[in-house]
Amino acid sequence: MFPMKSIVTFRIETELKRALDEVCDRLGMTRSDVVRDALRRHLSLTRFEYTRRRIRPFAESRGYLTDQDVFRDVS
């Protein structure tokens, strides 16, 4: 089954549109594909950063002060 799709319209600066079109040409992708991919990445990063801010106090209280502290214990 195919996921439902919606149309979203937004405005961007002319220079940003030119840059988008250039990337699309280079990658052989449509604007929609590039924008969807960029939005997915941005939302994932935003969710990650939000979660990280929420758990930081708990991690710090247990001695996890840097990424290296976490990597040391999970590697």
PDB file of C-alpha atoms in Angstrom:
ATOM      1  CA  MET A   1       0.000   0.000   0.000  1.00  0.00           C
ATOM      2  CA  PHE A   2       1.273   3.494  -0.812  1.00  0.00           C
ATOM      3  CA  PRO A   3       1.469   6.134   1.909  1.00  0.00           C
ATOM      4  CA  MET A   4      -0.907   9.047   1.540  1.00  0.00           C
ATOM      5  CA  LYS A   5       0.672  12.244   0.315  1.00  0.00           C
ATOM      6  CA  SER A   6      -0.294  15.853   0.868  1.00  0.00           C
ATOM      7  CA  ILE A   7       0.623  18.989  -0.982  1.00  0.00           C
ATOM      8  CA  VAL A   8       2.451  21.667   0.980  1.00  0.00           C
ATOM      9  CA  THR A   9       3.153  25.059  -0.525  1.00  0.00           C
ATOM     10  CA  PHE A  10       5.804  27.400   0.816  1.00  0.00           C
ATOM     11  CA  ARG A  11       7.807  30.392  -0.314  1.00  0.00           C
ATOM     12  CA  ILE A  12      11.576  30.568  -0.596  1.00  0.00           C
ATOM     13  CA  GLU A  13      14.003  33.216  -1.739  1.00  0.00           C
ATOM     14  CA  THR A  14      14.996  33.215  -5.401  1.00  0.00           C
ATOM     15  CA  GLU A  15      18.610  32.391  -4.559  1.00  0.00           C
ATOM     16  CA  LEU A  16      17.542  29.418  -2.436  1.00  0.00           C
ATOM     17  CA  LYS A  17      15.378  28.140  -5.298  1.00  0.00           C
ATOM     18  CA  ARG A  18      18.347  28.430  -7.672  1.00  0.00           C
ATOM     19  CA  ALA A  19      20.504  26.465  -5.244  1.00  0.00           C
ATOM     20  CA  LEU A  20      17.775  23.823  -4.895  1.00  0.00           C
ATOM     21  CA  ASP A  21      17.433  23.493  -8.654  1.00  0.00           C
ATOM     22  CA  GLU A  22      21.205  23.167  -9.008  1.00  0.00           C
ATOM     23  CA  VAL A  23      21.309  20.345  -6.459  1.00  0.00           C
ATOM     24  CA  CYS A  24      18.352  18.648  -8.137  1.00  0.00           C
ATOM     25  CA  ASP A  25      20.097  18.783 -11.518  1.00  0.00           C
ATOM     26  CA  ARG A  26      23.325  17.377 -10.096  1.00  0.00           C
ATOM     27  CA  LEU A  27      21.585  14.561  -8.236  1.00  0.00           C
ATOM     28  CA  GLY A  28      18.954  13.816 -10.868  1.00  0.00           C
ATOM     29  CA  MET A  29      16.238  14.229  -8.266  1.00  0.00           C
ATOM     30  CA  THR A  30      13.030  16.228  -8.225  1.00  0.00           C
ATOM     31  CA  ARG A  31      12.561  19.246  -5.977  1.00  0.00           C
ATOM     32  CA  SER A  32      10.011  17.269  -3.999  1.00  0.00           C
ATOM     33  CA  ASP A  33      12.476  14.429  -3.406  1.00  0.00           C
ATOM     34  CA  VAL A  34      15.235  16.780  -2.239  1.00  0.00           C
ATOM     35  CA  VAL A  35      12.936  18.818  -0.002  1.00  0.00           C
ATOM     36  CA  ARG A  36      11.371  15.670   1.511  1.00  0.00           C
ATOM     37  CA  ASP A  37      14.823  14.258   2.247  1.00  0.00           C
ATOM     38  CA  ALA A  38      16.019  17.546   3.762  1.00  0.00           C
ATOM     39  CA  LEU A  39      12.877  17.823   5.894  1.00  0.00           C
ATOM     40  CA  ARG A  40      13.213  14.238   7.144  1.00  0.00           C
ATOM     41  CA  ARG A  41      16.832  14.873   8.106  1.00  0.00           C
ATOM     42  CA  HIS A  42      16.006  18.156   9.810  1.00  0.00           C
ATOM     43  CA  LEU A  43      13.130  16.641  11.782  1.00  0.00           C
ATOM     44  CA  SER A  44      15.277  13.688  12.863  1.00  0.00           C
ATOM     45  CA  LEU A  45      18.052  16.001  14.012  1.00  0.00           C
ATOM     46  CA  THR A  46      15.569  18.255  15.824  1.00  0.00           C
ATOM     47  CA  ARG A  47      14.028  15.266  17.642  1.00  0.00           C
ATOM     48  CA  PHE A  48      17.480  13.978  18.574  1.00  0.00           C
ATOM     49  CA  GLU A  49      18.568  17.361  19.948  1.00  0.00           C
ATOM     50  CA  TYR A  50      15.305  17.715  21.901  1.00  0.00           C
ATOM     51  CA  THR A  51      15.752  14.263  23.457  1.00  0.00           C
ATOM     52  CA  ARG A  52      19.388  14.976  24.221  1.00  0.00           C
ATOM     53  CA  ARG A  53      18.487  18.210  26.059  1.00  0.00           C
ATOM     54  CA  ARG A  54      15.829  16.386  28.086  1.00  0.00           C
ATOM     55  CA  ILE A  55      18.096  13.547  29.208  1.00  0.00           C
ATOM     56  CA  ARG A  56      21.271  15.596  29.710  1.00  0.00           C
ATOM     57  CA  PRO A  57      20.634  16.330  33.427  1.00  0.00           C
ATOM     58  CA  PHE A  58      20.089  12.617  34.134  1.00  0.00           C
ATOM     59  CA  ALA A  59      23.197  11.620  32.177  1.00  0.00           C
ATOM     60  CA  GLU A  60      25.353  14.261  33.868  1.00  0.00           C
ATOM     61  CA  SER A  61      24.201  13.123  37.303  1.00  0.00           C
ATOM     62  CA  ARG A  62      25.566   9.677  36.413  1.00  0.00           C
ATOM     63  CA  GLY A  63      28.906  10.999  35.182  1.00  0.00           C
ATOM     64  CA  TYR A  64      28.238  11.209  31.453  1.00  0.00           C
ATOM     65  CA  LEU A  65      29.592  14.642  30.608  1.00  0.00           C
ATOM     66  CA  THR A  66      30.808  14.170  27.036  1.00  0.00           C
ATOM     67  CA  ASP A  67      30.013  12.047  23.992  1.00  0.00           C
ATOM     68  CA  GLN A  68      33.265  10.202  24.666  1.00  0.00           C
ATOM     69  CA  ASP A  69      31.935   9.133  28.081  1.00  0.00           C
ATOM     70  CA  VAL A  70      28.921   7.548  26.390  1.00  0.00           C
ATOM     71  CA  PHE A  71      30.960   5.944  23.588  1.00  0.00           C
ATOM     72  CA  ARG A  72      33.389   4.510  26.138  1.00  0.00           C
ATOM     73  CA  ASP A  73      30.590   2.647  27.923  1.00  0.00           C
ATOM     74  CA  VAL A  74      28.634   1.476  24.887  1.00  0.00           C
ATOM     75  CA  SER A  75      31.608   0.389  22.771  1.00  0.00           C
TER      76      SER A  75
END
